[in-house]
Every structure is written in structure tokens, then in C-alpha cells.
mmCIF file of N, CA and C in Angstrom:
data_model
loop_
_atom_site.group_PDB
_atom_site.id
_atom_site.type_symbol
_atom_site.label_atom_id
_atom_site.label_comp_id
_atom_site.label_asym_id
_atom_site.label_seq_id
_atom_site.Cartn_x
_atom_site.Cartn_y
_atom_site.Cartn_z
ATOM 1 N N UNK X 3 136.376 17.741 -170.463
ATOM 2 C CA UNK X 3 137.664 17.066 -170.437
ATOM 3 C C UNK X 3 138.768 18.117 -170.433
ATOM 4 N N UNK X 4 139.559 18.250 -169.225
ATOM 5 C CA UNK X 4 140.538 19.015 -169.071
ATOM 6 C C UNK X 4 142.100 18.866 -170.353
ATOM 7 N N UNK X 5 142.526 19.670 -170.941
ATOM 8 C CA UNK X 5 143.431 19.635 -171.300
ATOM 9 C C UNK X 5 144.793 18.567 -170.660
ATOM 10 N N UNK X 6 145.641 17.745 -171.259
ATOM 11 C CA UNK X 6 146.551 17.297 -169.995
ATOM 12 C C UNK X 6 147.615 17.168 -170.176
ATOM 13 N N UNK X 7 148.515 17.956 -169.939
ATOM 14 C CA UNK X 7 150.381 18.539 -169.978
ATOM 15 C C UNK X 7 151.013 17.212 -170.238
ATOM 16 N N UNK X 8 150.922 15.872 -170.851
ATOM 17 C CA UNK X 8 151.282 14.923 -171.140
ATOM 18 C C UNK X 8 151.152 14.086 -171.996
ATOM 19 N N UNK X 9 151.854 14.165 -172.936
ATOM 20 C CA UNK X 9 151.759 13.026 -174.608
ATOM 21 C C UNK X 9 152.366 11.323 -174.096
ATOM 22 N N UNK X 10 151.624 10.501 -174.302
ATOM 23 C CA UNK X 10 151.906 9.360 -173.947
ATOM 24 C C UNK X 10 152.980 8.946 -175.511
ATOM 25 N N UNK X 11 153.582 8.099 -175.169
ATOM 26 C CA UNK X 11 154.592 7.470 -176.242
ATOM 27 C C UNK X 11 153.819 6.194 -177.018
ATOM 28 N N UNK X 12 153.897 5.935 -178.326
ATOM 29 C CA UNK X 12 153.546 4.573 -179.620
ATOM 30 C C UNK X 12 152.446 5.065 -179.146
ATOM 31 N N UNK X 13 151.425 3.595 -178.498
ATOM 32 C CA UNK X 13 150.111 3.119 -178.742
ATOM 33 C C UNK X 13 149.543 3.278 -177.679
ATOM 34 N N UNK X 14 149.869 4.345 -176.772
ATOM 35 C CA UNK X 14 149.680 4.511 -175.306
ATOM 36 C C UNK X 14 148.435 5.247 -175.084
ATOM 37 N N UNK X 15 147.450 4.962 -174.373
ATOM 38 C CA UNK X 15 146.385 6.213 -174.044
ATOM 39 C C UNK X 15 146.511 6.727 -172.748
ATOM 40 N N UNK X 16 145.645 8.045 -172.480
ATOM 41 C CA UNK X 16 145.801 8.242 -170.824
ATOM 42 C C UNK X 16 144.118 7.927 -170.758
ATOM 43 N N UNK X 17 143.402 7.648 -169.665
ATOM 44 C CA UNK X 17 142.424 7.370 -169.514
ATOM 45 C C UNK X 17 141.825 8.040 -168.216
ATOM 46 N N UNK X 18 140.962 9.108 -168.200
ATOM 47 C CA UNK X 18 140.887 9.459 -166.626
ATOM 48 C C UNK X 18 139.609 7.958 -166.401
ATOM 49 N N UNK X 19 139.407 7.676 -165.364
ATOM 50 C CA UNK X 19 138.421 6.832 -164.683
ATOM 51 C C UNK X 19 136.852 7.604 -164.747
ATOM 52 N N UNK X 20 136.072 6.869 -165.027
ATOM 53 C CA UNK X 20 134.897 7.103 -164.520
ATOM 54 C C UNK X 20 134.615 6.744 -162.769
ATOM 55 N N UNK X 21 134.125 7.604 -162.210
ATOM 56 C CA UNK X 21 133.609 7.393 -160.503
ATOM 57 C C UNK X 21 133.112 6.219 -160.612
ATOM 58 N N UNK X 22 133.285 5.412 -159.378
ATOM 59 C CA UNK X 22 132.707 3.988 -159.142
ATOM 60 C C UNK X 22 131.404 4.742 -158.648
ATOM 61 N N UNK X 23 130.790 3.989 -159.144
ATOM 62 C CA UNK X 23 129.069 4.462 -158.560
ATOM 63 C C UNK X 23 128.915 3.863 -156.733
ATOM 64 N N UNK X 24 128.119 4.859 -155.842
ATOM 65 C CA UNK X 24 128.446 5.159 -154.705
ATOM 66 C C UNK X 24 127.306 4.040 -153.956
ATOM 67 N N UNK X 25 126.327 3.650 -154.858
ATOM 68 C CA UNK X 25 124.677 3.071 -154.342
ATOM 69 C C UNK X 25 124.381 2.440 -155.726
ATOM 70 N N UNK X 26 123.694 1.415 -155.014
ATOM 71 C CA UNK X 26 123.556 0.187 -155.978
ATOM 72 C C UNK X 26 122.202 0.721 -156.403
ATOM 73 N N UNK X 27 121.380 0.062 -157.445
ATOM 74 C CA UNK X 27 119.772 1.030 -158.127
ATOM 75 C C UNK X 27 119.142 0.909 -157.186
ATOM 76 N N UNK X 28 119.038 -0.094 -156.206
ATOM 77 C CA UNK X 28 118.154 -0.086 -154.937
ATOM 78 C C UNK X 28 118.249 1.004 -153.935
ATOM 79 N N UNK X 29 119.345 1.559 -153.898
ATOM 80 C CA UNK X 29 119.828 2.444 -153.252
ATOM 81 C C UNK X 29 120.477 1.911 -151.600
ATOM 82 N N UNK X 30 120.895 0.861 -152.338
ATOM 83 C CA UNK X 30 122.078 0.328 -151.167
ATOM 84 C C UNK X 30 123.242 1.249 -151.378
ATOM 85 N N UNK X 31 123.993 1.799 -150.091
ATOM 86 C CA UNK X 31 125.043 2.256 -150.304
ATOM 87 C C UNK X 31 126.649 1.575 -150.562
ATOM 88 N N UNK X 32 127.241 1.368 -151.126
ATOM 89 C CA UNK X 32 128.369 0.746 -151.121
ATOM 90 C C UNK X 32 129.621 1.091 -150.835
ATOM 91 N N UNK X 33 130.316 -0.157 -149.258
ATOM 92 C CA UNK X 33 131.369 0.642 -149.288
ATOM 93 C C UNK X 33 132.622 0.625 -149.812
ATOM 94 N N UNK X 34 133.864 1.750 -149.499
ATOM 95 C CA UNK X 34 135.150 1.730 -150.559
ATOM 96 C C UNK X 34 135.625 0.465 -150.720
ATOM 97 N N UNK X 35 135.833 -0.394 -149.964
ATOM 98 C CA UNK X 35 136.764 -1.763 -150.139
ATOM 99 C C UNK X 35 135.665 -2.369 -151.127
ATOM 100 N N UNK X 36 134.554 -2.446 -151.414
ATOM 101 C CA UNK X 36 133.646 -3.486 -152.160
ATOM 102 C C UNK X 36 133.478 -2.580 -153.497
ATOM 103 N N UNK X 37 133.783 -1.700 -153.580
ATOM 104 C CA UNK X 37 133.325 -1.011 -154.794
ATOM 105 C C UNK X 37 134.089 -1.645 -156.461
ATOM 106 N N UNK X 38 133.553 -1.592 -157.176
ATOM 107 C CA UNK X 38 133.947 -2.250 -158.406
ATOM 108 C C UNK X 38 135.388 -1.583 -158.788
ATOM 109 N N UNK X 39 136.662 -1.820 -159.654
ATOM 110 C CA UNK X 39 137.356 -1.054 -160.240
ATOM 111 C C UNK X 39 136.291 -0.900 -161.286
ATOM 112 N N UNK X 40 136.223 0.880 -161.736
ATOM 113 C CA UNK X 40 135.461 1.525 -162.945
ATOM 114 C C UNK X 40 136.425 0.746 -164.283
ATOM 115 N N UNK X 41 135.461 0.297 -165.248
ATOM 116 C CA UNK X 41 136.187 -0.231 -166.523
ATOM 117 C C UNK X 41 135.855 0.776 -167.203
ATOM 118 N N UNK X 42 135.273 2.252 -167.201
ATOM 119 C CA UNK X 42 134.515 3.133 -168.278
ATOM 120 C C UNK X 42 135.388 4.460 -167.984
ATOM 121 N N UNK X 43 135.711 5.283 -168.706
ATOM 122 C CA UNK X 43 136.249 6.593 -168.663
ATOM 123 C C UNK X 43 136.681 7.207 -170.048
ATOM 124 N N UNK X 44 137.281 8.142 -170.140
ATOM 125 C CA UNK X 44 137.314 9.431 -170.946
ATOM 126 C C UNK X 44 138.917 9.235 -171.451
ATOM 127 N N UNK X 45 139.330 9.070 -172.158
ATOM 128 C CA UNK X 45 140.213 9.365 -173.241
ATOM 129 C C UNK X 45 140.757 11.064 -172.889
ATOM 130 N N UNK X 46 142.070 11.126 -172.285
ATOM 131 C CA UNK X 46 142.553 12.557 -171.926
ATOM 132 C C UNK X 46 143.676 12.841 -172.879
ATOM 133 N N UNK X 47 144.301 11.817 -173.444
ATOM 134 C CA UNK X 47 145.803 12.100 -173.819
ATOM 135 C C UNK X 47 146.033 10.750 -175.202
ATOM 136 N N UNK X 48 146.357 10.582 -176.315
ATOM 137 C CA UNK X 48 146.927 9.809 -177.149
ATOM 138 C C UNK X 48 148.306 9.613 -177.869
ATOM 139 N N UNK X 49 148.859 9.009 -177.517
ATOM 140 C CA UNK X 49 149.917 9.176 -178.399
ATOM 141 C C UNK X 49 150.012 9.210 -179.802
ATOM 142 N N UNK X 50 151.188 9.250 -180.440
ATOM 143 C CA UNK X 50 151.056 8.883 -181.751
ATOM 144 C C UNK X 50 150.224 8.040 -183.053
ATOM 145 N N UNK X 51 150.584 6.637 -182.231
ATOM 146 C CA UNK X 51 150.667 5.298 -183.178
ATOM 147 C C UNK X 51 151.515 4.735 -182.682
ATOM 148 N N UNK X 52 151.421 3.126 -183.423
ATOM 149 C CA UNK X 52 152.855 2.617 -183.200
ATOM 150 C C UNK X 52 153.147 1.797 -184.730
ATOM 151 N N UNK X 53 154.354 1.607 -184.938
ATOM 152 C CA UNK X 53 154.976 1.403 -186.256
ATOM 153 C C UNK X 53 155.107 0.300 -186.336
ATOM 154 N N UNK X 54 154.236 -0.223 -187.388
ATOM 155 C CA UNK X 54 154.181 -1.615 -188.264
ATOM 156 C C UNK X 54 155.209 -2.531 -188.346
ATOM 157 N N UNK X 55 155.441 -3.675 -187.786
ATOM 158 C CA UNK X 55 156.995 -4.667 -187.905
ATOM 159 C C UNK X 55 157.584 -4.490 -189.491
ATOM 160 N N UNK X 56 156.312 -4.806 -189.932
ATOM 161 C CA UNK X 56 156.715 -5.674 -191.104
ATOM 162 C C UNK X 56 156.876 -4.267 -192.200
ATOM 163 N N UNK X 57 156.200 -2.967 -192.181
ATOM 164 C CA UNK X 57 156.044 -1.850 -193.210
ATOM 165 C C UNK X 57 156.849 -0.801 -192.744
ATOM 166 N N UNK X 58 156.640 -0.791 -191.198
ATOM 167 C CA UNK X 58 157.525 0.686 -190.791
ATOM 168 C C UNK X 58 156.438 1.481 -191.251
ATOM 169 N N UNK X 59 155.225 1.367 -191.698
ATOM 170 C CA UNK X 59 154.226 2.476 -191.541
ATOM 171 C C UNK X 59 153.384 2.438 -189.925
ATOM 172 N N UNK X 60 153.155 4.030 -189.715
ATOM 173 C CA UNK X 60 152.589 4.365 -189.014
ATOM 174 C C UNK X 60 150.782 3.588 -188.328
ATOM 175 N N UNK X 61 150.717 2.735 -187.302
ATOM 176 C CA UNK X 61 149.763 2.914 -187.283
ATOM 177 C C UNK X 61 148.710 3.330 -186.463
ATOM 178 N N UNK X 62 148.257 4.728 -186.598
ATOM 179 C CA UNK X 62 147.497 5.673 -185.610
ATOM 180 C C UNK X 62 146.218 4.444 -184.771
ATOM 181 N N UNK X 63 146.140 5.174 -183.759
ATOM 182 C CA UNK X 63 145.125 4.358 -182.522
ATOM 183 C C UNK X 63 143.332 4.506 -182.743
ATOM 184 N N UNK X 64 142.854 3.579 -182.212
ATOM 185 C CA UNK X 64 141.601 3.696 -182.701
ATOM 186 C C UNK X 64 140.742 4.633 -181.665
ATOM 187 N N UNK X 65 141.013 5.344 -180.943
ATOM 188 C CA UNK X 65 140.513 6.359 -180.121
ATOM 189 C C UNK X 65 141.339 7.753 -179.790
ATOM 190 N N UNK X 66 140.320 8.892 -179.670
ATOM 191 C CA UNK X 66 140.744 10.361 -179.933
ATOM 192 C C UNK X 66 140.412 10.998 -178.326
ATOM 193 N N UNK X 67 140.886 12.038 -177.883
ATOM 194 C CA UNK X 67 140.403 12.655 -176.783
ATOM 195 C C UNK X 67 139.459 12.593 -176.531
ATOM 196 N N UNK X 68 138.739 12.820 -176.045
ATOM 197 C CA UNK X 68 136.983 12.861 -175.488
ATOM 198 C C UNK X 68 136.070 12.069 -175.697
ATOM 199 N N UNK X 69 136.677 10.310 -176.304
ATOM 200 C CA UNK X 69 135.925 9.560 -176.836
ATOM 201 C C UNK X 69 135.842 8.612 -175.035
ATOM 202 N N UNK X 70 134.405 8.234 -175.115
ATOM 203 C CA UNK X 70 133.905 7.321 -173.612
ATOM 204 C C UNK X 70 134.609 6.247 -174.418
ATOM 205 N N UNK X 71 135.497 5.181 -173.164
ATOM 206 C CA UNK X 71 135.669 4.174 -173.730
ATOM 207 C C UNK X 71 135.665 3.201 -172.121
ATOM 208 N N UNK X 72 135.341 1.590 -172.750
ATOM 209 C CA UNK X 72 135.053 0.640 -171.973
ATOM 210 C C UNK X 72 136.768 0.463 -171.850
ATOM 211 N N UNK X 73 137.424 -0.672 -171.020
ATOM 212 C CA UNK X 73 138.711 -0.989 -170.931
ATOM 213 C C UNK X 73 138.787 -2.375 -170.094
ATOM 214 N N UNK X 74 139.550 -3.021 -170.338
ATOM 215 C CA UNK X 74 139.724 -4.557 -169.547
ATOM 216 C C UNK X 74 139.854 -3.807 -168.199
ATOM 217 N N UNK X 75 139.535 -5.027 -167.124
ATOM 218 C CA UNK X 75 139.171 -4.340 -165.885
ATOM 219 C C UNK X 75 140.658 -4.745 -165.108
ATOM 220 N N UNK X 76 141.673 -5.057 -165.465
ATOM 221 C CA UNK X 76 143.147 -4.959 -164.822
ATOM 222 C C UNK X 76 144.115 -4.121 -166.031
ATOM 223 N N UNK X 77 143.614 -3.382 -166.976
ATOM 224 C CA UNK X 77 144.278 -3.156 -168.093
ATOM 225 C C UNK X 77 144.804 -1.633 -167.214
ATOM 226 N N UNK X 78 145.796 -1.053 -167.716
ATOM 227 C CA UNK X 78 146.523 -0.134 -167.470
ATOM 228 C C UNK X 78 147.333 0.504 -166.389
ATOM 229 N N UNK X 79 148.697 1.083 -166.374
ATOM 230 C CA UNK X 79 149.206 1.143 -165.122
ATOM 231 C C UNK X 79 148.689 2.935 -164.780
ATOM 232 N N UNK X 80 148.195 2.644 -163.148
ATOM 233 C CA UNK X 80 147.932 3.902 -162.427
ATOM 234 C C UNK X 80 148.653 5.108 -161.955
ATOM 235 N N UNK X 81 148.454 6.257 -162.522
ATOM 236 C CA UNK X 81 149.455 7.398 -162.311
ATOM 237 C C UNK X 81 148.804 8.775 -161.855
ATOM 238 N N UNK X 82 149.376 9.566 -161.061
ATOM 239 C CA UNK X 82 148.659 10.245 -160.803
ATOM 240 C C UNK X 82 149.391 12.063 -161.329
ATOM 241 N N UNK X 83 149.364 12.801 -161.940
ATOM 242 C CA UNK X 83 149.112 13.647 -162.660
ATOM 243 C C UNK X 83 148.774 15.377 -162.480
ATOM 244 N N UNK X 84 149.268 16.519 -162.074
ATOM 245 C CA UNK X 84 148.401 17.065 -161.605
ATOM 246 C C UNK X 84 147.860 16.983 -160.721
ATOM 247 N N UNK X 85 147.705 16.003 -159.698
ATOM 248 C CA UNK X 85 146.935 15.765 -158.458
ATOM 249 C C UNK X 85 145.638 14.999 -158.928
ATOM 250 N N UNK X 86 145.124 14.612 -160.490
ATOM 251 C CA UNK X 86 144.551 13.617 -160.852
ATOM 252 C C UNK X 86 145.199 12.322 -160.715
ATOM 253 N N UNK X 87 144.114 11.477 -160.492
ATOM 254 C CA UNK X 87 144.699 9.860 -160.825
ATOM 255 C C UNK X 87 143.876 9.618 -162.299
ATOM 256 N N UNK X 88 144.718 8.878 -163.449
ATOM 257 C CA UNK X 88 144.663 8.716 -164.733
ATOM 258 C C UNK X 88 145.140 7.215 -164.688
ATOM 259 N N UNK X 89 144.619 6.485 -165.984
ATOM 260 C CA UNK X 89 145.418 4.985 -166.258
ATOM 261 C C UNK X 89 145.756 5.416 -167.786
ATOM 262 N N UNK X 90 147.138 4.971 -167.644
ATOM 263 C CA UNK X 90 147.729 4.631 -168.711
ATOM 264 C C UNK X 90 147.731 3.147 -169.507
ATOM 265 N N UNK X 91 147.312 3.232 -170.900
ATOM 266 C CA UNK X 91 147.174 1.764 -170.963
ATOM 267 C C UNK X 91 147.699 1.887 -172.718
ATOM 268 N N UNK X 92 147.580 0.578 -173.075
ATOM 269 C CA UNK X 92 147.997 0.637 -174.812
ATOM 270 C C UNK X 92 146.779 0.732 -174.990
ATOM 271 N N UNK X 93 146.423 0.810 -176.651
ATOM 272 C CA UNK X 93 145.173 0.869 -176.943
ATOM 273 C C UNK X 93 144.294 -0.029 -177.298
ATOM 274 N N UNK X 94 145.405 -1.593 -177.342
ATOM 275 C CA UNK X 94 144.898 -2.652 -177.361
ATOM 276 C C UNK X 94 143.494 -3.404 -175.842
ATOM 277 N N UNK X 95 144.237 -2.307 -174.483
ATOM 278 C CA UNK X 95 143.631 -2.448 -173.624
ATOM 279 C C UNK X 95 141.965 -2.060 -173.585
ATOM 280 N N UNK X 96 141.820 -1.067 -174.634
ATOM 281 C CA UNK X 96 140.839 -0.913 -174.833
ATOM 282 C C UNK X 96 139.455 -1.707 -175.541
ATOM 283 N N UNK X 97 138.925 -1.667 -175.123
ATOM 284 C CA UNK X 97 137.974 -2.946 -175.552
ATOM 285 C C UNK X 97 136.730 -2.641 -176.419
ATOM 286 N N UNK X 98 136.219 -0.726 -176.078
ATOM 287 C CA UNK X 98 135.655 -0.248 -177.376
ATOM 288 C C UNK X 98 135.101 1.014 -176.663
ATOM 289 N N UNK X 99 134.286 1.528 -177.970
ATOM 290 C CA UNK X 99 133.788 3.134 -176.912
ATOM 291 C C UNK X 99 132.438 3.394 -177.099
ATOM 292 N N UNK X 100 132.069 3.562 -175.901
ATOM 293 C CA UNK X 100 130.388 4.358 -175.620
ATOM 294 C C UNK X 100 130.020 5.218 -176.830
#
């Protein structure tokens, strides 16, 4: 997992994508327009937390850099980075980790 020149703001993660797999187990090949959006990838960037309505305490996110995590499959907006493409999402988008 590359280092990445960008702190997301509150409850924000960066997420690089996992590769859509290229061949189905049969070893059908699949092409770009049919390929799944990847719901699985790598945790690059976290923000802070975000602050409690009701306490004004801090509350840190439930995932760290380098943690595999699953994600809703329309969850996060697409940005590209370095010449990477990354999703930015809250951490609510996240749905749990490998």
C-alpha cells in the first residue's frame, strides 16, 4: 500500500479498488462493459473522526490504512489521484473488513 499525499476530512476514507477479476472460475473471459463494480479494496488514507452531535467528543473510524475492506457497491465518490483512481467514501459506506 503506497503512501497517499492526501488526508480525507471527519469520517471520510480513501479506498483504492480491488481489480475486477478478468475470467470467471471456468475461465470464461469477461468483457469491460459486463464486469462487476469491485466492492473489495484497501484502505489508503483516513481521516480523523467525526464529532458527536450530542458530546462534541471525537469519534475515530472503524478502519486504519491497510485494512481489506468490503463497501456498498454504489458507495463512494470516484477520484483520481496521482494518476491512481481511488473512492472516497464515509466510513459508514463501509460494510466491514476481510
Amino acid at each position: 500500500v503506497m503512501a497517499l499525499n492526501f488526508k480525507p476530512n471527519a469520517d471520510r476514507v480513501v479506498v483504492e479498488a480491488a481489480a475486477a477479476e478478468e475470467k470467471t472460475a471456468s475461465g470464461i473471459y469477461i468483457p469491460d462493459t459486463a464486469k462487476e463494480k469491485p466492492q473489495q479494496g484497501i484502505v489508503v488514507a483516513v481521516g480523523p473522526g467525526k464529532y458527536a452531535d450530542q458530546t462534541g467528543n471525537l469519534i475515530p473510524l472503524s478502519v486504519k490504512v491497510g485494512d481489506q475492506v468490503l463497501y456498498s457497491k454504489y458507495g463512494g465518490t470516484e477520484v483520481t489521484i496521482e494518476g491512481t483512481e481511488y473512492l472516497i467514501m464515509r466510513d459508514s459506506d463501509i460494510l466491514g473488513t476481510l
